XYZ file of C-alpha atoms in Angstrom:
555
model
C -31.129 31.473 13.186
C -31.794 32.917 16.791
C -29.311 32.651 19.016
C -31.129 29.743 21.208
C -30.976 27.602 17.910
C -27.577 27.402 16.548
C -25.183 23.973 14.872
C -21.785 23.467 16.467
C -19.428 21.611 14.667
C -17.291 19.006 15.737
C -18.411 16.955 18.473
C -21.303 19.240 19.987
C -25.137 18.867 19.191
C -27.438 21.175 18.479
C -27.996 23.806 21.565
C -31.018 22.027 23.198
C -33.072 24.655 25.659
C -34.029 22.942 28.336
C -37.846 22.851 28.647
C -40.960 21.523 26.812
C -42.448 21.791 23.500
C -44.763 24.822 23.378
C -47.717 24.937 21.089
C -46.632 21.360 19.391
C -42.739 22.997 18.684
C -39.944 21.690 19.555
C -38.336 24.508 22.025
C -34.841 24.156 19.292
C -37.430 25.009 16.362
C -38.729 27.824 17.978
C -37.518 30.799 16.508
C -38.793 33.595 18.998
C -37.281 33.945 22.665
C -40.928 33.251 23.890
C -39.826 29.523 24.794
C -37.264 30.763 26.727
C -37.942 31.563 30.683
C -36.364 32.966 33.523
C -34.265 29.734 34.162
C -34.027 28.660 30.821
C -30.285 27.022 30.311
C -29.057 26.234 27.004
C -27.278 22.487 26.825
C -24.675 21.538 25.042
C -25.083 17.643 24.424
C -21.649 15.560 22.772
C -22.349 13.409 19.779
C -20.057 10.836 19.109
C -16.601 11.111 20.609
C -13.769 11.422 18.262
C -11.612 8.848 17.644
C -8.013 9.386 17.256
C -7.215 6.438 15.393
C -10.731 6.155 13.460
C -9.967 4.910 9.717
C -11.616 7.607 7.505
C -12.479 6.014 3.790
C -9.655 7.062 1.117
C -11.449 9.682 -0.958
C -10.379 8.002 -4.445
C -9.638 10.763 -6.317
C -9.102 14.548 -6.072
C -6.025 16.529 -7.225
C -3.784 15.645 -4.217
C -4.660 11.734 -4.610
C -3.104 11.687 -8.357
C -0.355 13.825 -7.644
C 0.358 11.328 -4.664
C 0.294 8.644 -7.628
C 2.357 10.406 -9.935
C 4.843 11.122 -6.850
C 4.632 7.367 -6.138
C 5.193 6.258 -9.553
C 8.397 8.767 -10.110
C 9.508 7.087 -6.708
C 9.170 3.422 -7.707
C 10.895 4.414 -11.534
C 13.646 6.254 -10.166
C 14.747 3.368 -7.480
C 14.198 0.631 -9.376
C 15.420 2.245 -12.629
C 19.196 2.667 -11.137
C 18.640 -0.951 -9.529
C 17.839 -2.661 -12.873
C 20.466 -0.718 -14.796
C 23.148 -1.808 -12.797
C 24.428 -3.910 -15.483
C 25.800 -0.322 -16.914
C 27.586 0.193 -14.112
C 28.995 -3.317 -13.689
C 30.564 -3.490 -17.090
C 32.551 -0.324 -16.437
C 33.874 -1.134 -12.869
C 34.885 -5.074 -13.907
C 37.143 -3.552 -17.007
C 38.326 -0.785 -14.399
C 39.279 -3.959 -12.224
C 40.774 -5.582 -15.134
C 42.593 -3.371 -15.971
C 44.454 -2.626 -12.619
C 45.249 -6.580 -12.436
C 42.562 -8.048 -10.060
C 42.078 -11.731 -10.540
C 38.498 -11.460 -8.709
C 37.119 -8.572 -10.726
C 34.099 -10.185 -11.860
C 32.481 -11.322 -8.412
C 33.466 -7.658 -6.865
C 32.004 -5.984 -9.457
C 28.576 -7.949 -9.134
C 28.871 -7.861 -5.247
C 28.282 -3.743 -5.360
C 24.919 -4.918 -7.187
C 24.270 -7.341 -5.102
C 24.292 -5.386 -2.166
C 22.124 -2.919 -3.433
C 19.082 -5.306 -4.059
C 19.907 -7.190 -1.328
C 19.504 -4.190 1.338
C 16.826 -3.040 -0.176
C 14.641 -5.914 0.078
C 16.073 -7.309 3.863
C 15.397 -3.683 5.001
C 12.324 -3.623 3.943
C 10.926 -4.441 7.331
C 12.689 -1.359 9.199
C 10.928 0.720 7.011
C 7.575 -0.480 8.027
C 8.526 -0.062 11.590
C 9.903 3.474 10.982
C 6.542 4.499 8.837
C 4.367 3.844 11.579
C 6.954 5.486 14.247
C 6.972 8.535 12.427
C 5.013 8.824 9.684
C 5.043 7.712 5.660
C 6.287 11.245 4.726
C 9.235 11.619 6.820
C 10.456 7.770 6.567
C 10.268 8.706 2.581
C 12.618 12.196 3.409
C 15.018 10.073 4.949
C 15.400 7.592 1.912
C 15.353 10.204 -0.490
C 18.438 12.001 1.022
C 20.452 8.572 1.828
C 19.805 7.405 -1.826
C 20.920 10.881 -3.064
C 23.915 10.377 -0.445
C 25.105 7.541 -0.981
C 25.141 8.579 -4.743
C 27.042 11.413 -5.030
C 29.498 9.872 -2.213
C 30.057 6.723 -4.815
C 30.984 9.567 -7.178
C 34.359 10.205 -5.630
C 35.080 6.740 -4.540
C 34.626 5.166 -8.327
C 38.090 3.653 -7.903
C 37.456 1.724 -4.562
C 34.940 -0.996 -4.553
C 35.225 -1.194 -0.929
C 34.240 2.063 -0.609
C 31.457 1.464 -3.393
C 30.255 -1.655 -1.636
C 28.995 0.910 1.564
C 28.038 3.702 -0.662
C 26.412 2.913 -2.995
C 24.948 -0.860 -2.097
C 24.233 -0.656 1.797
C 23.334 3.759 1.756
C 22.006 3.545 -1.566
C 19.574 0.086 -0.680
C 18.868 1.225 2.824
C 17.761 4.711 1.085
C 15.833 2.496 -1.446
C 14.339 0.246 1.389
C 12.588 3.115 3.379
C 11.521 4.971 0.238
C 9.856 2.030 -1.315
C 7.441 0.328 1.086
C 5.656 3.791 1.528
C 5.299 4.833 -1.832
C 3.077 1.624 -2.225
C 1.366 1.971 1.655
C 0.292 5.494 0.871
C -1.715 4.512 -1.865
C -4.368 3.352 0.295
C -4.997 6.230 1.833
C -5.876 8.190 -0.863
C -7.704 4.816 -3.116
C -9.591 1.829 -2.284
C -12.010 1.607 -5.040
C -9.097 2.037 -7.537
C -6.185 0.603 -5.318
C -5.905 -1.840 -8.021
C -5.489 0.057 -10.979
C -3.134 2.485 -9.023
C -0.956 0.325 -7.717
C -0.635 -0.908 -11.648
C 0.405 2.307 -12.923
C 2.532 3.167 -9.820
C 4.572 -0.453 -10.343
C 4.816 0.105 -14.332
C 6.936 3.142 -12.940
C 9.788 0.302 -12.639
C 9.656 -0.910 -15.837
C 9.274 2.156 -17.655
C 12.163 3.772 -16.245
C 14.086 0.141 -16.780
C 13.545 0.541 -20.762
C 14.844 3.929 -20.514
C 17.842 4.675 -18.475
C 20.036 1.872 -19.817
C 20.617 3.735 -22.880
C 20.975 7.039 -21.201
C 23.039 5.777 -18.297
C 25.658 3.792 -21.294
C 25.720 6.943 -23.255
C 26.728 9.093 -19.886
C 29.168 6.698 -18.974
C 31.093 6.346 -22.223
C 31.017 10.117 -22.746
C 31.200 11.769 -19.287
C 32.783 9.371 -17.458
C 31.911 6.677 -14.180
C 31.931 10.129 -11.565
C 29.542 12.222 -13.709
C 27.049 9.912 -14.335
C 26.922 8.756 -10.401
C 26.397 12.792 -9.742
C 23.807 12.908 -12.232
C 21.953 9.292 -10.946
C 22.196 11.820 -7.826
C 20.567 14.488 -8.459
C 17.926 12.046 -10.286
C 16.903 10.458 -6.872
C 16.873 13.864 -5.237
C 13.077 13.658 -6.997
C 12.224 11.157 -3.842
C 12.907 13.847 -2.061
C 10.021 15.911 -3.228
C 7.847 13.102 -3.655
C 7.686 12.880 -0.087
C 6.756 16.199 0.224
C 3.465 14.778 -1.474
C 2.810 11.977 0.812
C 0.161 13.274 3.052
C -1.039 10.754 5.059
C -4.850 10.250 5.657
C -5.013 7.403 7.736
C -4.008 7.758 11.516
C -1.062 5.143 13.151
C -1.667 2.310 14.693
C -2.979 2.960 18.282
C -0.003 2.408 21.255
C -0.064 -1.313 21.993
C -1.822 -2.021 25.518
C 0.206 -2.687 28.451
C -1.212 -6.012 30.247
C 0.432 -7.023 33.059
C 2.474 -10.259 33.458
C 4.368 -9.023 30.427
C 8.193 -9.103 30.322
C 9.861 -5.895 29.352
C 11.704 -7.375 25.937
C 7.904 -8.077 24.741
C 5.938 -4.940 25.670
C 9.338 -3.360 23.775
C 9.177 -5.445 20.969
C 5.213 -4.625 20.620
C 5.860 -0.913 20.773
C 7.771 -1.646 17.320
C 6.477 -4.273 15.328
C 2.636 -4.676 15.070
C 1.623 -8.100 16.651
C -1.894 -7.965 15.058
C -1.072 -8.713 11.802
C 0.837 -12.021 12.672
C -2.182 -13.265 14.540
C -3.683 -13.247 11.091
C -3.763 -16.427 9.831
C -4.493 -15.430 6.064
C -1.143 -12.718 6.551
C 0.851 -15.950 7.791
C -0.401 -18.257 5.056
C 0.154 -15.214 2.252
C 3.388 -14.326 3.891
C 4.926 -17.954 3.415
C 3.433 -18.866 0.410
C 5.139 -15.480 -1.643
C 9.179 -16.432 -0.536
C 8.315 -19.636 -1.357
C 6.973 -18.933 -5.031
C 10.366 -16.247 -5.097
C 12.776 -19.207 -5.228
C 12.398 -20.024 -8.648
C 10.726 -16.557 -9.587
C 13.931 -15.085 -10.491
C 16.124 -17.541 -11.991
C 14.726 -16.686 -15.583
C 15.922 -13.521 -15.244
C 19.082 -13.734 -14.252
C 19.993 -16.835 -16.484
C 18.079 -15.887 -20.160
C 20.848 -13.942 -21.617
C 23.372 -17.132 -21.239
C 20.091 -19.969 -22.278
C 19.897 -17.771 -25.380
C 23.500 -17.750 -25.893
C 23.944 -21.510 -25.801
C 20.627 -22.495 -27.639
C 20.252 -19.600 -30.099
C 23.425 -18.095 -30.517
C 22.741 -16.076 -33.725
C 19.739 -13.912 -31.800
C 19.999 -11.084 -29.659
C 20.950 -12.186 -25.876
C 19.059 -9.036 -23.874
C 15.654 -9.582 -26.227
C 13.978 -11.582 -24.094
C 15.274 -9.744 -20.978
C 13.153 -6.742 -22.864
C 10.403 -8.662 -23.623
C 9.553 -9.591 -20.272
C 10.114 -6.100 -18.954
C 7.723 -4.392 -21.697
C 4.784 -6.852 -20.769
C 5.454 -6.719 -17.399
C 4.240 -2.915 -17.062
C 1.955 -3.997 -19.505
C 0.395 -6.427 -17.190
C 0.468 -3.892 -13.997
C -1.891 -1.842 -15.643
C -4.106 -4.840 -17.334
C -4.336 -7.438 -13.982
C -4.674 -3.579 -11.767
C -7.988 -2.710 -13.526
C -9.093 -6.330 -13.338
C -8.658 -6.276 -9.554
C -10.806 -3.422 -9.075
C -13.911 -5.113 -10.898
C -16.216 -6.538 -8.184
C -16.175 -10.023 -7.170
C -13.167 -10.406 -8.311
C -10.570 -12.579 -5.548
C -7.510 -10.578 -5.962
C -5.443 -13.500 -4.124
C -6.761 -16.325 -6.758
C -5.506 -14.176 -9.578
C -2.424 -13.403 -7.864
C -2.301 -17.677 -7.638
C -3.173 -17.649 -11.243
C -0.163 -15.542 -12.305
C 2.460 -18.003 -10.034
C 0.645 -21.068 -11.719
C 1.759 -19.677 -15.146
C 4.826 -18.167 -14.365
C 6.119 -21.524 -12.969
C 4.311 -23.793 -15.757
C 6.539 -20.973 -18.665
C 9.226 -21.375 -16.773
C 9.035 -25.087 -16.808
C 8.699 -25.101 -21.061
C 11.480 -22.961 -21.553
C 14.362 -25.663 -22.303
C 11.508 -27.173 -24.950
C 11.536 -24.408 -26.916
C 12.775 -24.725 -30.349
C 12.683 -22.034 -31.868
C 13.506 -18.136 -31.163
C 9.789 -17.037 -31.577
C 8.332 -19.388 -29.293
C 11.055 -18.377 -26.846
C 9.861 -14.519 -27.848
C 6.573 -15.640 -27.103
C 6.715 -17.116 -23.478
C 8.671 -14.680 -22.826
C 5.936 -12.244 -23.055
C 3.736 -14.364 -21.172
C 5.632 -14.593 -18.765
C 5.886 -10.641 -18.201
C 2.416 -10.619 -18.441
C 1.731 -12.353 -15.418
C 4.785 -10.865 -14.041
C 2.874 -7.918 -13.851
C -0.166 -9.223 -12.630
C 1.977 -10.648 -9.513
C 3.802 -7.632 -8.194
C 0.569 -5.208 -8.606
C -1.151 -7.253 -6.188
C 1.186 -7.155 -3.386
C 0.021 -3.627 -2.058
C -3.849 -3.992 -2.554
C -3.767 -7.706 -1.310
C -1.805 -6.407 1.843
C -4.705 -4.337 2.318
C -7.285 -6.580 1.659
C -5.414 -8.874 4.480
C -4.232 -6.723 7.115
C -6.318 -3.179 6.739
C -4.984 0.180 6.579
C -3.566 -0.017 10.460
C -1.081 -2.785 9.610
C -1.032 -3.219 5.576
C 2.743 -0.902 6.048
C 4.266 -3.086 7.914
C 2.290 -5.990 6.220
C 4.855 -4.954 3.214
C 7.550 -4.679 4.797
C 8.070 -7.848 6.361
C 6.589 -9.588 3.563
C 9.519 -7.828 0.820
C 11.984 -8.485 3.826
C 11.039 -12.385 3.635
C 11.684 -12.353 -0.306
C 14.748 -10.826 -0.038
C 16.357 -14.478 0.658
C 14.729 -16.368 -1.909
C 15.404 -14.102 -4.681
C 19.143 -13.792 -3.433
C 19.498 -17.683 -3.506
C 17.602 -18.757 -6.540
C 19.639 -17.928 -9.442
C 22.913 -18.636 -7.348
C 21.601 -22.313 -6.997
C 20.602 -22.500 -10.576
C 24.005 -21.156 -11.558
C 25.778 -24.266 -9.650
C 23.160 -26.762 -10.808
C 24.223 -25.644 -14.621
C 27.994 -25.859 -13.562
C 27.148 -29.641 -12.525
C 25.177 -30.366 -15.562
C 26.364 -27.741 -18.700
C 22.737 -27.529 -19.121
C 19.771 -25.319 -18.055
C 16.927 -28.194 -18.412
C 17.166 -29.375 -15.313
C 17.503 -25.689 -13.390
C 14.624 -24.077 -15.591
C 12.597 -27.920 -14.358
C 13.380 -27.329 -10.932
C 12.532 -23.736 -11.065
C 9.220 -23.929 -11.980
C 8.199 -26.078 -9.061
C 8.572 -23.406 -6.082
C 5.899 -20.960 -8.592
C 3.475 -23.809 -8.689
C 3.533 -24.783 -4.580
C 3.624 -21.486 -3.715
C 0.289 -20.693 -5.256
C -0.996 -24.123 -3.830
C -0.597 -23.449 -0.539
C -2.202 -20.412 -0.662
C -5.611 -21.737 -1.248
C -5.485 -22.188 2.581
C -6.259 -18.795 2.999
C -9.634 -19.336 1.500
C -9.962 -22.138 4.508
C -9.449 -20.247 7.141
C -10.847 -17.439 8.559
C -9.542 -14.311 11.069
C -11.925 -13.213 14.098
C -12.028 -9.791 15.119
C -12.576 -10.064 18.404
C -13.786 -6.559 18.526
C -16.404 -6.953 15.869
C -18.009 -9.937 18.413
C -18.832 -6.935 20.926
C -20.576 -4.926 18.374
C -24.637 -4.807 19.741
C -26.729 -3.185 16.974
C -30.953 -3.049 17.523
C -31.924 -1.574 14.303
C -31.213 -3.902 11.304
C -28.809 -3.077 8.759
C -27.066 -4.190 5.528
C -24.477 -6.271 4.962
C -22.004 -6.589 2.103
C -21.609 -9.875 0.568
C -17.608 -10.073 2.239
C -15.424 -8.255 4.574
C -11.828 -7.286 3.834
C -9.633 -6.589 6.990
C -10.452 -2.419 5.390
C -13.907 -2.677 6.535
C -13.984 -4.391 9.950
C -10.885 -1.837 10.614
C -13.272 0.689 12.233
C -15.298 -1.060 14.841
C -18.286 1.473 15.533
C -19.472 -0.391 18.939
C -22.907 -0.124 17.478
C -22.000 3.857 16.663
C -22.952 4.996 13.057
C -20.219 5.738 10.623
C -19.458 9.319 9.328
C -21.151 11.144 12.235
C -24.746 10.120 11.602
C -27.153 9.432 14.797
C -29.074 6.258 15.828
C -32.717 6.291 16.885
C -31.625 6.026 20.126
C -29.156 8.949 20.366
C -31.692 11.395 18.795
C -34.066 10.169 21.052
C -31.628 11.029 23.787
C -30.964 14.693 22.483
C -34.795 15.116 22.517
C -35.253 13.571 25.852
C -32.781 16.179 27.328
C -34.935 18.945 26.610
C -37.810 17.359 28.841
C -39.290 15.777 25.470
C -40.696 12.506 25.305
C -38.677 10.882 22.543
C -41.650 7.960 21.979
C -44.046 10.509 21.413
C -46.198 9.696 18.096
C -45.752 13.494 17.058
C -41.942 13.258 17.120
C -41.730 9.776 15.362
C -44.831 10.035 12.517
C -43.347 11.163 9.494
C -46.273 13.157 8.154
C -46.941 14.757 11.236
C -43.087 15.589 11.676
C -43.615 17.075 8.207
C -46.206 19.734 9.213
C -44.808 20.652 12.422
C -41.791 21.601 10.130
C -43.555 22.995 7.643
C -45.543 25.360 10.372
C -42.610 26.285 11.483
C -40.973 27.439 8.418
C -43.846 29.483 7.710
C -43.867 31.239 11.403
C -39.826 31.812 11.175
C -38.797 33.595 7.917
C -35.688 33.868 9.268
C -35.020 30.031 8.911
C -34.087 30.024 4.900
C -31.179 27.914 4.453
C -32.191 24.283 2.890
C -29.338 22.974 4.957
C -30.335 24.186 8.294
C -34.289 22.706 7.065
C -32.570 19.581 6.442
C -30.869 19.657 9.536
C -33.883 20.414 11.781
C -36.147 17.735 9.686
C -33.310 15.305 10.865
C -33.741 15.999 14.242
C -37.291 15.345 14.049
């Protein structure tokens, strides 16, 4: 190319050189300086501005996007393994309690357990606020090193539970907390045909590292000893460490809120924190509610199979159906996370499907009469278990968009963290009252079933985006069949996405150059066609397809 006909990248247009067409060519086509006078002056016109906090579409795939999977699923498997296995851990300090005299060696054992889940879960929301304050990768860092922390300090304080009850539940659930909500938000930046799916195999990470370290964490802890094995569960969840390292982010943070005046100085504080938009979602609200409703009788299975076994089948394994549930539940991640994906497919009515079931199996366990059938719903009900928790990320997206689907997460595991603390507690006193676990397992099953009816409201109501009402488009275009809070995240204000140019903006690059952009020669196609082919022939020098297809364009 000549040096009066050159592409700047970015934000620049074409050079343009100011004058008319000569000899039916465009003065930018014209390869020789002979278009160029005296006063010629070559203009720079901007395309589109650039937008800071423009939503770019995850790629969905490429090497970086699986290792950010793989990172993500190591994260969930490593945190979620130590939770689950506390059980390990809580044999081992109750007989060290025992032994030592403590009359209350039971409930402090559990409490260090408790804790852990607890903080995890009710801190949830900080770590929301933190990701968008300073980013996914660096919120991940910090968990990473207080979950390593606060397990190699619990190493040299196995013979205090007060000691254990900061180390390793508050530092070790706090570390957990702000590790866990971005290993699920970072997954849609990098996948939003697939989000489903992903999220499956990045969940499954749980249970897959639940069916595992049991056995290796009892077999460190008879052998090595209570200190070891904490030092060792350290250095395991030094790997969140480096899987933050893979947490690029893609997606820019949610723009500064707008000062309006008339606002006191607690709220405009409280807005530079905690993103507003997403609770004047309606469908958020009604989806936020509904879950920590379901969550009150979600857990009690869980906690209260082992001791239903042991009073109605006492001659069959205890932890079986424990297993069962956790083998189909990563099972399920990976089934219901494909299923999402398919088109037309509501992932909110299957995620009501799976609470209709769970609730209605929870609700036949005290008529089971026999082991197998116990087996059996059992694995139904890690099915849906499965189908559940794998919909929590892409739904948030669905919901809320990429700008607030972190903190959509975050508040939403915050608001579980009190039913599934209560729940089994409740059902453990209503068994007290009764000796039996009909009327707990009953009463269980009912939270399940209204949460998932109340979320058909979100099919009844619908959010406006009061910036989409100011979009003015004159040149038709194609709609999809539904919006997700993903694609209205970008309003374009009648701009086209991924850099390309309206009629109107070409005709204003042309129009620049003295051109008249109505002229039949510049908007004919065929005509276009043999200016460009005439010039092609006259220009040798102008080889490249791209730069062909580039100048075509412009015509």
């Amino acid at each position: 190319m000549t040096e009066n006909s050159r592409i700047v990248k970015d934000s620049v247009a074409p050079v343009i050189v100011k004058g008319a067409a000569a000899n039916g060519h465009h003065p930018q086509l014209n390869g020789g300086h002979a278009a160029l006078g005296k006063d010629a002056k070559k203009v720079a016109v901007p395309l589109l501005e650039p937008d800071a906090h423009a939503v770019h579409e995850p790629p969905d795939g490429g090497t970086r996007a699986w290792l950010v999977m793989v990172g993500a699923f190591l994260c969930n498997g490593v945190l979620f393994g130590v939770i689950n296995t506390y059980s390990v851990v809580y044999l081992s300090l109750q007989k060290q309690l025992q032994d030592v005299g403590d009359g209350e060696a039971s409930s402090k054992a559990a409490l260090v357990g408790s804790l852990t889940i607890g903080t995890t879960f009710l801190l949830s929301p900080v770590s929301g606020i933190l990701t968008d304050k300073i980013g996914l990768r660096r919120t991940t860092f910090i968990g990473g090193l207080l979950t390593c922390s606060g397990m190699f300090l619990s190493s040299f304080v196995t013979h205090s539970v007060t000691a254990l009850y900061f180390t390793y539940g508050i530092m070790f659930g706090l570390g957990a907390a702000l590790a866990y909500t971005p290993s699920l938000a970072i997954l849609g930046h990098y996948f939003k045909r697939y989000l489903g799916l992903v999220n499956g195999v990045v969940t499954a990470g749980s249970s897959v590292f639940t069916a595992i370290m049991p056995v290796c964490l009892d077999y460190l802890v008879q052998h090595m000893g209570l200190a070891t094995s904490f030092r060792i569960l350290a250095v395991i969840s030094s790997f969140v460490i480096f899987c933050a390292l893979l947490y690029k982010p893609l997606q820019p943070p949610p723009p500064p809120p707008k000062i309006k005046p008339g606002r006191s100085a607690v709220n405009t504080f409280l807005r530079s924190f905690i993103n507003f938009d997403n609770w004047k979602k309606k469908r958020y609200i009604i989806w936020a509610v509904s879950i920590p409703i379901a969550l009150f009788g979600y857990f009690v299975p869980y906690v209260h199979m082992g001791k239903f076994v042991k009073d109605n089948f006492p001659d069959n394994g205890e932890n079986l159906p424990v297993m069962c549930i956790g083998i189909t539940s990563g099972l399920g991640r990976l089934i219901f996370g494909f299923i999402a994906d398919m088109p037309r497919v509501n992932r909110v009515l299957l995620q009501q499907m799976s609470f209709v079931l769970i609730g209605t199996l929870t609700m036949c366990l005290p008529a089971t009469g026999s082991f197998p059938l116990l087996l059996t719903i059992a694995l139904a009900m890690g099915l849906f278990d499965g189908c559940f928790i794998s919909l929590l990320g892409p739904i948030a997206y669905d919901i809320c968009g990429p700008r607030g689907a972190t903190q959509a997460i975050g508040f939403l595991l915050g608001m579980c963290s009190l039913p599934l603390t209560l729940g089994p507690p409740v059902a453990g006193m209503l068994y007290d009252k009764t000796g039996s676990y009909q009327l707990p397992f009953i009463l269980a099953g009912i939270p399940p079933l209204f949460g998932a009816s109340t979320m058909f409201l979100i099919r009844c109501v619908k959010d406006d985006d009061p910036k989409q009402q100011t979009v003015v488009t004159t040149d038709p275009k194609l709609e999809p069949l539904a919006h997700t809070a993903w694609d209205c995240e970008n309003p374009t204000d009648g701009k086209p996405l991924n850099g390309q140019l309206l009629h109107q903006e070409r005709r204003a690059t042309l129009a620049s150059s003295g051109i008249n952009a109505k002229s039949p020669l510049l908007t004919h196609a065929s005509v276009s066609s043999l200016i460009l082919e005439a010039y092609v022939a006259d220009n040798p020098v102008f080889r490249l397809y791209a730069e062909r297809k580039y100048c075509y364009g412009i015509l």
